């Protein structure tokens, strides 16, 4: 009887101990400090899945630079290698691909190393970095406005206007991070001024 009580107590004690569980991460986290050297760091997240193509395997991504998800759950992928916007549903099935960009006069535009995409309800903003502009277009890819280097004493005129990130607010203002400009984001109103 003592033996049964001893074994039962031992099992109860073992089961009540806290057991640490470690999740496997396929990489090590790091961050950079001021002199450009990396320092080990805690990983912010662990990837759930990786995709190199759409769910049907019909399209292979070249060089994804950014993505944005709209309110319906559609994923807008900016592929800087092909200069295109790939639109997928939440099952990673391609809905549409925008390769051709035209303005209201029919003039064609092509993206050159775009770095950022941002969506509002009805507009797409693209930081077209190597063309030195931000494009504002409708959801079909028709360009409404092309915004280049601002003519302003506030913006450093000796710098190139090479947009790297763009976001917009609910009233139509948009904010652009420009490579090499450290005074803050360039802020434009809905007219591109």
Short mmCIF file of N, CA and C in Angstrom, two decimals:
data_model
loop_
_atom_site.label_atom_id
_atom_site.label_comp_id
_atom_site.label_asym_id
_atom_site.label_seq_id
_atom_site.Cartn_x
_atom_site.Cartn_y
_atom_site.Cartn_z
N UNK A 1 0.82 -1.19 0.00
CA UNK A 1 0.00 0.00 0.00
C UNK A 1 0.87 1.26 0.00
N UNK A 2 1.95 1.22 0.80
CA UNK A 2 2.86 2.35 0.85
C UNK A 2 3.48 2.58 -0.52
N UNK A 3 3.75 1.50 -1.23
CA UNK A 3 4.37 1.59 -2.54
C UNK A 3 3.43 2.28 -3.53
N UNK A 4 2.14 1.97 -3.48
CA UNK A 4 1.16 2.57 -4.38
C UNK A 4 1.02 4.06 -4.07
N UNK A 5 0.97 4.41 -2.80
CA UNK A 5 0.87 5.82 -2.41
C UNK A 5 2.12 6.57 -2.85
N UNK A 6 3.29 5.99 -2.71
CA UNK A 6 4.55 6.61 -3.10
C UNK A 6 4.60 6.83 -4.62
N UNK A 7 4.20 5.85 -5.40
CA UNK A 7 4.20 5.96 -6.87
C UNK A 7 3.18 7.01 -7.31
N UNK A 8 1.97 7.00 -6.73
CA UNK A 8 0.93 7.96 -7.07
C UNK A 8 1.38 9.38 -6.73
N UNK A 9 1.98 9.56 -5.57
CA UNK A 9 2.47 10.88 -5.17
C UNK A 9 3.58 11.34 -6.10
N UNK A 10 4.46 10.45 -6.46
CA UNK A 10 5.56 10.79 -7.38
C UNK A 10 5.02 11.24 -8.74
N UNK A 11 4.05 10.51 -9.26
CA UNK A 11 3.46 10.87 -10.55
C UNK A 11 2.76 12.23 -10.45
N UNK A 12 2.05 12.46 -9.35
CA UNK A 12 1.37 13.73 -9.15
C UNK A 12 2.36 14.88 -9.10
N UNK A 13 3.46 14.71 -8.40
CA UNK A 13 4.49 15.76 -8.29
C UNK A 13 5.12 16.03 -9.65
N UNK A 14 5.43 14.99 -10.39
CA UNK A 14 6.05 15.16 -11.72
C UNK A 14 5.10 15.89 -12.67
N UNK A 15 3.83 15.52 -12.63
CA UNK A 15 2.86 16.16 -13.53
C UNK A 15 2.56 17.59 -13.14
N UNK A 16 2.74 17.95 -11.88
CA UNK A 16 2.42 19.31 -11.45
C UNK A 16 3.60 20.27 -11.65
N UNK A 17 4.78 19.77 -12.01
CA UNK A 17 5.92 20.65 -12.27
C UNK A 17 5.71 21.45 -13.55
N UNK A 18 6.21 22.68 -13.53
CA UNK A 18 6.13 23.50 -14.73
C UNK A 18 7.17 22.99 -15.73
N UNK A 19 6.72 22.81 -16.93
CA UNK A 19 7.61 22.33 -17.97
C UNK A 19 7.74 23.44 -19.00
N UNK A 20 8.96 23.85 -19.29
CA UNK A 20 9.20 24.89 -20.29
C UNK A 20 9.12 24.28 -21.67
N UNK A 21 8.43 25.00 -22.55
CA UNK A 21 8.29 24.55 -23.93
C UNK A 21 8.97 25.58 -24.82
N UNK A 22 9.81 25.14 -25.72
CA UNK A 22 10.50 26.03 -26.64
C UNK A 22 10.03 25.73 -28.06
N UNK A 23 9.65 26.79 -28.77
CA UNK A 23 9.24 26.62 -30.16
C UNK A 23 10.46 26.74 -31.06
N UNK A 24 10.47 25.98 -32.10
CA UNK A 24 11.56 26.03 -33.06
C UNK A 24 11.38 27.22 -33.98
N UNK A 25 12.41 28.02 -34.12
CA UNK A 25 12.41 29.11 -35.09
C UNK A 25 13.50 28.81 -36.10
N UNK A 26 13.21 28.96 -37.39
CA UNK A 26 14.17 28.60 -38.42
C UNK A 26 15.29 29.62 -38.61
N UNK A 27 15.35 30.65 -37.78
CA UNK A 27 16.36 31.69 -37.94
C UNK A 27 16.63 32.32 -36.57
N UNK A 28 17.68 33.09 -36.50
CA UNK A 28 18.01 33.82 -35.28
C UNK A 28 17.63 35.28 -35.46
N UNK A 29 17.06 35.88 -34.42
CA UNK A 29 16.68 37.28 -34.49
C UNK A 29 17.89 38.16 -34.25
N UNK A 30 17.88 39.33 -34.86
CA UNK A 30 18.95 40.30 -34.65
C UNK A 30 18.43 41.70 -34.96
N UNK A 31 19.18 42.69 -34.52
CA UNK A 31 18.91 44.07 -34.84
C UNK A 31 20.25 44.75 -35.05
N UNK A 32 20.24 45.94 -35.64
CA UNK A 32 21.47 46.67 -35.88
C UNK A 32 21.61 47.79 -34.87
N UNK A 33 22.81 48.03 -34.41
CA UNK A 33 23.02 49.20 -33.58
C UNK A 33 23.69 50.28 -34.40
N UNK A 34 23.99 51.42 -33.79
CA UNK A 34 24.33 52.63 -34.53
C UNK A 34 25.49 52.53 -35.51
N UNK A 35 26.42 51.60 -35.32
CA UNK A 35 27.56 51.52 -36.23
C UNK A 35 27.39 50.43 -37.29
N UNK A 36 26.16 49.95 -37.47
CA UNK A 36 25.86 49.01 -38.53
C UNK A 36 26.17 47.56 -38.22
N UNK A 37 26.61 47.26 -37.01
CA UNK A 37 26.87 45.87 -36.65
C UNK A 37 25.60 45.28 -36.04
N UNK A 38 25.43 43.98 -36.24
CA UNK A 38 24.21 43.37 -35.72
C UNK A 38 24.42 42.85 -34.31
N UNK A 39 23.31 42.81 -33.58
CA UNK A 39 23.30 42.35 -32.20
C UNK A 39 22.18 41.31 -32.09
N UNK A 40 22.44 40.14 -31.48
CA UNK A 40 21.36 39.16 -31.31
C UNK A 40 20.17 39.77 -30.59
N UNK A 41 18.98 39.36 -31.00
CA UNK A 41 17.75 39.92 -30.47
C UNK A 41 16.66 38.86 -30.46
N UNK A 42 15.60 39.14 -29.75
CA UNK A 42 14.44 38.25 -29.74
C UNK A 42 13.71 38.40 -31.07
N UNK A 43 13.26 37.30 -31.63
CA UNK A 43 12.51 37.36 -32.88
C UNK A 43 11.12 37.92 -32.62
N UNK A 44 10.69 38.82 -33.49
CA UNK A 44 9.38 39.45 -33.33
C UNK A 44 8.23 38.51 -33.66
N UNK A 45 8.47 37.56 -34.56
CA UNK A 45 7.43 36.62 -34.96
C UNK A 45 8.10 35.43 -35.61
N UNK A 46 7.34 34.37 -35.74
CA UNK A 46 7.80 33.19 -36.46
C UNK A 46 6.91 33.00 -37.68
N UNK A 47 7.47 32.71 -38.83
CA UNK A 47 6.64 32.56 -40.04
C UNK A 47 5.71 31.37 -39.94
N UNK A 48 4.52 31.54 -40.52
CA UNK A 48 3.52 30.48 -40.54
C UNK A 48 3.64 29.66 -41.82
N UNK A 49 3.76 30.36 -42.95
CA UNK A 49 3.90 29.71 -44.26
C UNK A 49 4.78 30.57 -45.14
N UNK A 50 5.36 29.98 -46.15
CA UNK A 50 6.11 30.71 -47.17
C UNK A 50 5.52 30.37 -48.53
N UNK A 51 5.40 31.39 -49.38
CA UNK A 51 4.87 31.19 -50.72
C UNK A 51 5.85 31.74 -51.74
N UNK A 52 6.08 30.99 -52.78
CA UNK A 52 6.95 31.44 -53.86
C UNK A 52 6.16 31.59 -55.16
N UNK A 53 4.91 31.23 -55.11
CA UNK A 53 4.02 31.31 -56.26
C UNK A 53 2.59 31.39 -55.74
N UNK A 54 1.64 31.57 -56.63
CA UNK A 54 0.24 31.57 -56.20
C UNK A 54 -0.21 30.13 -55.95
N UNK A 55 -1.44 29.95 -55.48
CA UNK A 55 -1.91 28.62 -55.09
C UNK A 55 -2.00 27.65 -56.26
N UNK A 56 -2.17 28.16 -57.51
CA UNK A 56 -2.23 27.27 -58.67
C UNK A 56 -0.84 27.02 -59.27
N UNK A 57 0.15 27.77 -58.85
CA UNK A 57 1.49 27.62 -59.41
C UNK A 57 1.61 28.26 -60.79
N UNK A 58 0.70 29.17 -61.13
CA UNK A 58 0.70 29.78 -62.46
C UNK A 58 1.64 30.97 -62.55
N UNK A 59 1.99 31.57 -61.42
CA UNK A 59 2.79 32.78 -61.42
C UNK A 59 3.89 32.64 -60.39
N UNK A 60 5.12 32.90 -60.76
CA UNK A 60 6.24 32.90 -59.81
C UNK A 60 6.65 34.33 -59.52
N UNK A 61 6.77 34.65 -58.26
CA UNK A 61 7.17 36.00 -57.88
C UNK A 61 8.64 36.20 -58.22
N UNK A 62 8.96 37.40 -58.66
CA UNK A 62 10.33 37.72 -59.03
C UNK A 62 11.07 38.35 -57.86
N UNK A 63 10.59 39.48 -57.40
CA UNK A 63 11.24 40.19 -56.31
C UNK A 63 10.19 41.02 -55.58
N UNK A 64 9.55 40.43 -54.60
CA UNK A 64 8.49 41.11 -53.87
C UNK A 64 9.11 42.20 -52.99
N UNK A 65 8.61 43.42 -53.15
CA UNK A 65 9.14 44.51 -52.33
C UNK A 65 8.16 44.96 -51.25
N UNK A 66 6.86 44.72 -51.45
CA UNK A 66 5.88 45.13 -50.45
C UNK A 66 4.55 44.45 -50.74
N UNK A 67 3.65 44.47 -49.77
CA UNK A 67 2.30 43.99 -49.98
C UNK A 67 1.36 44.74 -49.06
N UNK A 68 0.08 44.74 -49.43
CA UNK A 68 -0.94 45.40 -48.63
C UNK A 68 -2.22 44.58 -48.76
N UNK A 69 -2.99 44.50 -47.70
CA UNK A 69 -4.24 43.74 -47.69
C UNK A 69 -5.39 44.72 -47.57
N UNK A 70 -6.37 44.61 -48.48
CA UNK A 70 -7.52 45.52 -48.42
C UNK A 70 -8.56 45.01 -47.43
N UNK A 71 -9.64 45.74 -47.27
CA UNK A 71 -10.66 45.39 -46.28
C UNK A 71 -11.42 44.12 -46.61
N UNK A 72 -11.40 43.72 -47.88
CA UNK A 72 -12.06 42.48 -48.28
C UNK A 72 -11.13 41.27 -48.10
N UNK A 73 -9.90 41.49 -47.69
CA UNK A 73 -8.95 40.40 -47.50
C UNK A 73 -8.12 40.08 -48.73
N UNK A 74 -8.27 40.87 -49.80
CA UNK A 74 -7.45 40.67 -51.00
C UNK A 74 -6.04 41.17 -50.74
N UNK A 75 -5.06 40.47 -51.28
CA UNK A 75 -3.65 40.78 -51.05
C UNK A 75 -3.09 41.41 -52.31
N UNK A 76 -2.57 42.61 -52.20
CA UNK A 76 -1.93 43.32 -53.31
C UNK A 76 -0.42 43.19 -53.13
N UNK A 77 0.22 42.45 -54.02
CA UNK A 77 1.65 42.19 -53.93
C UNK A 77 2.36 43.05 -54.96
N UNK A 78 3.33 43.83 -54.51
CA UNK A 78 4.12 44.67 -55.41
C UNK A 78 5.40 43.91 -55.75
N UNK A 79 5.51 43.51 -57.01
CA UNK A 79 6.68 42.76 -57.47
C UNK A 79 7.60 43.73 -58.21
N UNK A 80 8.69 44.14 -57.56
CA UNK A 80 9.58 45.13 -58.16
C UNK A 80 10.39 44.55 -59.31
N UNK A 81 10.58 43.24 -59.35
CA UNK A 81 11.32 42.61 -60.43
C UNK A 81 10.59 42.67 -61.76
N UNK A 82 9.27 42.48 -61.72
CA UNK A 82 8.47 42.52 -62.95
C UNK A 82 7.76 43.86 -63.13
N UNK A 83 7.81 44.73 -62.12
CA UNK A 83 7.12 46.01 -62.20
C UNK A 83 5.62 45.85 -62.30
N UNK A 84 5.08 44.93 -61.51
CA UNK A 84 3.65 44.64 -61.58
C UNK A 84 3.03 44.56 -60.19
N UNK A 85 1.70 44.61 -60.18
CA UNK A 85 0.93 44.43 -58.95
C UNK A 85 0.10 43.18 -59.15
N UNK A 86 0.28 42.20 -58.27
CA UNK A 86 -0.47 40.94 -58.33
C UNK A 86 -1.53 41.00 -57.23
N UNK A 87 -2.78 40.76 -57.61
CA UNK A 87 -3.87 40.81 -56.65
C UNK A 87 -4.37 39.38 -56.43
N UNK A 88 -4.34 38.94 -55.16
CA UNK A 88 -4.77 37.59 -54.81
C UNK A 88 -5.85 37.66 -53.75
N UNK A 89 -6.69 36.63 -53.70
CA UNK A 89 -7.66 36.55 -52.62
C UNK A 89 -6.96 35.94 -51.40
N UNK A 90 -7.71 35.74 -50.32
CA UNK A 90 -7.08 35.24 -49.09
C UNK A 90 -6.72 33.75 -49.14
N UNK A 91 -7.03 33.09 -50.26
CA UNK A 91 -6.58 31.71 -50.48
C UNK A 91 -5.38 31.66 -51.42
N UNK A 92 -4.79 32.84 -51.69
CA UNK A 92 -3.61 32.98 -52.54
C UNK A 92 -3.88 32.58 -53.99
N UNK A 93 -5.11 32.80 -54.44
CA UNK A 93 -5.48 32.58 -55.83
C UNK A 93 -5.44 33.94 -56.53
N UNK A 94 -4.77 34.02 -57.67
CA UNK A 94 -4.64 35.29 -58.38
C UNK A 94 -6.00 35.72 -58.93
N UNK A 95 -6.39 36.94 -58.58
CA UNK A 95 -7.61 37.55 -59.09
C UNK A 95 -7.29 38.38 -60.32
N UNK A 96 -6.21 39.15 -60.25
CA UNK A 96 -5.83 40.04 -61.34
C UNK A 96 -4.34 40.35 -61.22
N UNK A 97 -3.75 40.74 -62.34
CA UNK A 97 -2.37 41.21 -62.36
C UNK A 97 -2.35 42.49 -63.18
N UNK A 98 -1.77 43.54 -62.60
CA UNK A 98 -1.68 44.81 -63.31
C UNK A 98 -0.24 44.98 -63.79
N UNK A 99 -0.05 44.88 -65.11
CA UNK A 99 1.25 45.08 -65.72
C UNK A 99 1.34 46.43 -66.41
N UNK A 100 0.23 46.86 -66.98
CA UNK A 100 0.21 48.09 -67.76
C UNK A 100 -0.42 49.20 -66.94
N UNK A 101 0.25 50.34 -66.94
CA UNK A 101 -0.23 51.50 -66.21
C UNK A 101 -0.33 52.64 -67.20
N UNK A 102 -1.54 53.22 -67.32
CA UNK A 102 -1.78 54.32 -68.27
C UNK A 102 -2.47 55.46 -67.55
N UNK A 103 -2.18 56.69 -68.02
CA UNK A 103 -2.89 57.83 -67.46
C UNK A 103 -4.13 58.12 -68.30
N UNK A 104 -4.82 59.22 -67.99
CA UNK A 104 -6.09 59.52 -68.67
C UNK A 104 -5.89 59.84 -70.15
N UNK A 105 -4.67 60.23 -70.57
CA UNK A 105 -4.40 60.51 -71.99
C UNK A 105 -4.01 59.26 -72.76
N UNK A 106 -3.79 58.15 -72.06
CA UNK A 106 -3.38 56.90 -72.70
C UNK A 106 -1.88 56.69 -72.69
N UNK A 107 -1.11 57.65 -72.14
CA UNK A 107 0.34 57.50 -72.04
C UNK A 107 0.67 56.35 -71.10
N UNK A 108 1.60 55.51 -71.52
CA UNK A 108 1.96 54.33 -70.72
C UNK A 108 3.07 54.65 -69.73
N UNK A 109 2.97 54.04 -68.57
CA UNK A 109 3.98 54.15 -67.53
C UNK A 109 4.46 52.74 -67.22
N UNK A 110 5.70 52.63 -66.85
CA UNK A 110 6.19 51.35 -66.34
C UNK A 110 6.87 51.61 -65.01
N UNK A 111 6.72 50.68 -64.10
CA UNK A 111 7.33 50.81 -62.79
C UNK A 111 8.80 50.41 -62.87
N UNK A 112 9.64 51.13 -62.15
CA UNK A 112 11.07 50.87 -62.15
C UNK A 112 11.54 50.74 -60.70
N UNK A 113 11.72 49.52 -60.25
CA UNK A 113 12.12 49.21 -58.87
C UNK A 113 11.21 49.85 -57.84
N UNK A 114 9.90 49.63 -57.94
CA UNK A 114 9.00 50.19 -56.92
C UNK A 114 9.26 49.51 -55.58
N UNK A 115 9.13 50.29 -54.51
CA UNK A 115 9.46 49.76 -53.18
C UNK A 115 8.28 49.64 -52.23
N UNK A 116 7.19 50.37 -52.49
CA UNK A 116 6.11 50.39 -51.51
C UNK A 116 4.75 50.53 -52.19
N UNK A 117 3.75 49.90 -51.59
CA UNK A 117 2.37 50.00 -52.07
C UNK A 117 1.47 50.26 -50.86
N UNK A 118 0.45 51.10 -51.06
CA UNK A 118 -0.51 51.38 -50.00
C UNK A 118 -1.88 51.53 -50.64
N UNK A 119 -2.91 51.03 -49.97
CA UNK A 119 -4.28 51.07 -50.50
C UNK A 119 -5.19 51.88 -49.60
N UNK A 120 -6.11 52.61 -50.24
CA UNK A 120 -7.25 53.18 -49.53
C UNK A 120 -8.47 52.49 -50.11
N UNK A 121 -9.67 52.97 -49.81
CA UNK A 121 -10.89 52.34 -50.32
C UNK A 121 -10.89 52.24 -51.85
N UNK A 122 -10.44 53.30 -52.51
CA UNK A 122 -10.54 53.33 -53.97
C UNK A 122 -9.24 53.65 -54.70
N UNK A 123 -8.15 53.87 -53.98
CA UNK A 123 -6.89 54.25 -54.62
C UNK A 123 -5.73 53.33 -54.23
N UNK A 124 -4.76 53.26 -55.15
CA UNK A 124 -3.50 52.55 -54.90
C UNK A 124 -2.38 53.58 -55.01
N UNK A 125 -1.52 53.62 -54.00
CA UNK A 125 -0.34 54.49 -54.00
C UNK A 125 0.89 53.60 -54.17
N UNK A 126 1.78 53.96 -55.08
CA UNK A 126 3.00 53.19 -55.31
C UNK A 126 4.21 54.12 -55.26
N UNK A 127 5.19 53.79 -54.43
CA UNK A 127 6.46 54.52 -54.40
C UNK A 127 7.34 53.93 -55.49
N UNK A 128 7.37 54.59 -56.64
CA UNK A 128 8.11 54.14 -57.82
C UNK A 128 9.52 54.71 -57.72
N UNK A 129 10.36 54.06 -56.97
CA UNK A 129 11.63 54.60 -56.50
C UNK A 129 12.58 55.04 -57.61
N UNK A 130 12.89 54.17 -58.56
CA UNK A 130 13.88 54.52 -59.57
C UNK A 130 13.32 55.39 -60.69
N UNK A 131 12.03 55.69 -60.66
CA UNK A 131 11.45 56.69 -61.56
C UNK A 131 11.23 58.00 -60.83
N UNK A 132 11.62 58.06 -59.55
CA UNK A 132 11.59 59.29 -58.75
C UNK A 132 10.19 59.90 -58.66
N UNK A 133 9.20 59.06 -58.36
CA UNK A 133 7.83 59.55 -58.30
C UNK A 133 6.97 58.65 -57.43
N UNK A 134 5.82 59.16 -57.05
CA UNK A 134 4.77 58.39 -56.40
C UNK A 134 3.60 58.39 -57.38
N UNK A 135 3.09 57.20 -57.68
CA UNK A 135 1.94 57.08 -58.57
C UNK A 135 0.69 56.85 -57.74
N UNK A 136 -0.38 57.56 -58.10
CA UNK A 136 -1.68 57.36 -57.48
C UNK A 136 -2.59 56.87 -58.59
N UNK A 137 -3.19 55.70 -58.38
CA UNK A 137 -4.01 55.09 -59.43
C UNK A 137 -5.29 54.50 -58.84
N UNK A 138 -6.23 54.22 -59.73
CA UNK A 138 -7.44 53.54 -59.28
C UNK A 138 -7.14 52.04 -59.21
N UNK A 139 -8.14 51.25 -58.80
CA UNK A 139 -7.92 49.82 -58.58
C UNK A 139 -7.68 49.03 -59.87
N UNK A 140 -7.91 49.66 -61.03
CA UNK A 140 -7.65 48.97 -62.30
C UNK A 140 -6.25 49.29 -62.83
N UNK A 141 -5.54 50.22 -62.18
CA UNK A 141 -4.20 50.58 -62.63
C UNK A 141 -4.17 51.85 -63.46
N UNK A 142 -5.30 52.54 -63.62
CA UNK A 142 -5.32 53.80 -64.35
C UNK A 142 -4.75 54.89 -63.46
N UNK A 143 -3.69 55.54 -63.95
CA UNK A 143 -2.98 56.54 -63.16
C UNK A 143 -3.79 57.83 -63.11
N UNK A 144 -4.03 58.28 -61.89
CA UNK A 144 -4.76 59.52 -61.66
C UNK A 144 -3.78 60.68 -61.50
N UNK A 145 -2.66 60.40 -60.82
CA UNK A 145 -1.68 61.46 -60.57
C UNK A 145 -0.29 60.84 -60.42
N UNK A 146 0.70 61.55 -60.94
CA UNK A 146 2.11 61.19 -60.77
C UNK A 146 2.76 62.36 -60.04
N UNK A 147 3.34 62.08 -58.87
CA UNK A 147 3.92 63.14 -58.04
C UNK A 147 5.42 62.95 -57.97
N UNK A 148 6.15 63.97 -58.39
CA UNK A 148 7.61 63.94 -58.35
C UNK A 148 8.15 64.82 -57.24
N UNK A 149 9.39 65.24 -57.41
CA UNK A 149 10.08 66.06 -56.41
C UNK A 149 9.31 67.36 -56.18
N UNK A 150 9.01 67.67 -54.92
CA UNK A 150 8.25 68.90 -54.65
C UNK A 150 9.11 70.15 -54.85
N UNK A 151 8.49 71.16 -55.42
CA UNK A 151 9.14 72.47 -55.58
C UNK A 151 8.84 73.26 -54.31
N UNK A 152 9.67 73.10 -53.29
CA UNK A 152 9.40 73.72 -52.00
C UNK A 152 10.71 73.98 -51.28
N UNK A 153 10.76 75.09 -50.55
CA UNK A 153 11.97 75.38 -49.75
C UNK A 153 12.08 74.45 -48.56
N UNK A 154 11.00 73.76 -48.22
CA UNK A 154 11.02 72.82 -47.10
C UNK A 154 11.76 71.54 -47.48
N UNK A 155 11.55 71.09 -48.73
CA UNK A 155 12.21 69.86 -49.18
C UNK A 155 13.62 70.21 -49.67
N UNK A 156 14.65 69.46 -49.22
CA UNK A 156 16.02 69.75 -49.66
C UNK A 156 16.18 69.53 -51.17
N UNK A 157 16.34 70.62 -51.92
CA UNK A 157 16.37 70.57 -53.38
C UNK A 157 17.62 69.88 -53.93
N UNK A 158 18.66 69.77 -53.13
CA UNK A 158 19.88 69.10 -53.60
C UNK A 158 19.77 67.58 -53.53
N UNK A 159 18.70 67.06 -52.97
CA UNK A 159 18.48 65.61 -52.86
C UNK A 159 17.59 65.09 -53.98
N UNK A 160 17.85 63.83 -54.37
CA UNK A 160 16.96 63.17 -55.31
C UNK A 160 15.67 62.81 -54.60
N UNK A 161 14.59 62.82 -55.34
CA UNK A 161 13.32 62.38 -54.79
C UNK A 161 13.18 60.90 -55.13
N UNK A 162 13.68 60.05 -54.23
CA UNK A 162 13.64 58.60 -54.41
C UNK A 162 12.76 58.02 -53.31
N UNK A 163 11.43 57.94 -53.57
CA UNK A 163 10.51 57.47 -52.52
C UNK A 163 10.73 55.99 -52.21
N UNK A 164 10.75 55.68 -50.91
CA UNK A 164 10.92 54.28 -50.52
C UNK A 164 9.68 53.71 -49.83
N UNK A 165 8.90 54.54 -49.16
CA UNK A 165 7.67 54.11 -48.51
C UNK A 165 6.61 55.18 -48.68
N UNK A 166 5.37 54.74 -48.81
CA UNK A 166 4.26 55.68 -48.94
C UNK A 166 3.05 55.15 -48.17
N UNK A 167 2.35 56.05 -47.47
CA UNK A 167 1.07 55.74 -46.83
C UNK A 167 0.15 56.93 -47.04
N UNK A 168 -1.14 56.74 -46.85
CA UNK A 168 -2.12 57.81 -47.02
C UNK A 168 -3.10 57.79 -45.86
N UNK A 169 -3.68 58.94 -45.59
CA UNK A 169 -4.69 59.00 -44.54
C UNK A 169 -6.09 59.05 -45.14
N UNK A 170 -7.09 59.17 -44.30
CA UNK A 170 -8.48 59.08 -44.75
C UNK A 170 -8.97 60.31 -45.50
N UNK A 171 -8.26 61.43 -45.43
CA UNK A 171 -8.70 62.64 -46.13
C UNK A 171 -7.91 62.90 -47.41
N UNK A 172 -7.01 61.98 -47.77
CA UNK A 172 -6.30 62.10 -49.04
C UNK A 172 -4.87 62.60 -48.94
N UNK A 173 -4.43 63.00 -47.75
CA UNK A 173 -3.02 63.36 -47.60
C UNK A 173 -2.19 62.10 -47.70
N UNK A 174 -0.99 62.20 -48.25
CA UNK A 174 -0.12 61.03 -48.26
C UNK A 174 1.28 61.43 -47.82
N UNK A 175 1.97 60.46 -47.25
CA UNK A 175 3.24 60.68 -46.58
C UNK A 175 4.28 59.76 -47.21
N UNK A 176 5.44 60.34 -47.54
CA UNK A 176 6.45 59.61 -48.29
C UNK A 176 7.79 59.66 -47.55
N UNK A 177 8.35 58.48 -47.30
CA UNK A 177 9.72 58.41 -46.81
C UNK A 177 10.62 58.42 -48.03
N UNK A 178 11.56 59.36 -48.07
CA UNK A 178 12.44 59.54 -49.21
C UNK A 178 13.85 59.11 -48.81
N UNK A 179 14.46 58.23 -49.61
CA UNK A 179 15.82 57.76 -49.32
C UNK A 179 16.78 58.95 -49.32
N UNK A 180 17.62 59.02 -48.30
CA UNK A 180 18.62 60.08 -48.20
C UNK A 180 18.12 61.36 -47.57
N UNK A 181 16.83 61.43 -47.25
CA UNK A 181 16.27 62.62 -46.60
C UNK A 181 15.92 62.23 -45.17
N UNK A 182 16.52 62.91 -44.20
CA UNK A 182 16.38 62.51 -42.81
C UNK A 182 15.58 63.52 -41.97
N UNK A 183 14.97 64.49 -42.63
CA UNK A 183 14.21 65.51 -41.90
C UNK A 183 12.78 65.07 -41.60
N UNK A 184 12.40 63.87 -41.99
CA UNK A 184 11.05 63.39 -41.76
C UNK A 184 10.38 63.01 -43.07
N UNK A 185 9.13 62.66 -42.99
CA UNK A 185 8.39 62.25 -44.18
C UNK A 185 7.93 63.46 -44.97
N UNK A 186 8.01 63.36 -46.29
CA UNK A 186 7.46 64.42 -47.16
C UNK A 186 5.94 64.24 -47.13
N UNK A 187 5.22 65.31 -46.82
CA UNK A 187 3.77 65.27 -46.68
C UNK A 187 3.11 66.02 -47.83
N UNK A 188 2.18 65.35 -48.50
CA UNK A 188 1.50 65.93 -49.65
C UNK A 188 0.00 65.96 -49.38
N UNK A 189 -0.70 66.96 -49.93
CA UNK A 189 -2.14 66.95 -49.85
C UNK A 189 -2.71 66.14 -50.99
N UNK A 190 -4.02 66.04 -51.08
CA UNK A 190 -4.67 65.20 -52.10
C UNK A 190 -4.36 65.65 -53.52
N UNK A 191 -3.92 66.90 -53.71
CA UNK A 191 -3.57 67.41 -55.04
C UNK A 191 -2.10 67.16 -55.38
N UNK A 192 -1.36 66.53 -54.48
CA UNK A 192 0.05 66.26 -54.74
C UNK A 192 0.95 67.44 -54.44
N UNK A 193 0.46 68.39 -53.67
CA UNK A 193 1.25 69.59 -53.32
C UNK A 193 1.81 69.45 -51.91
#
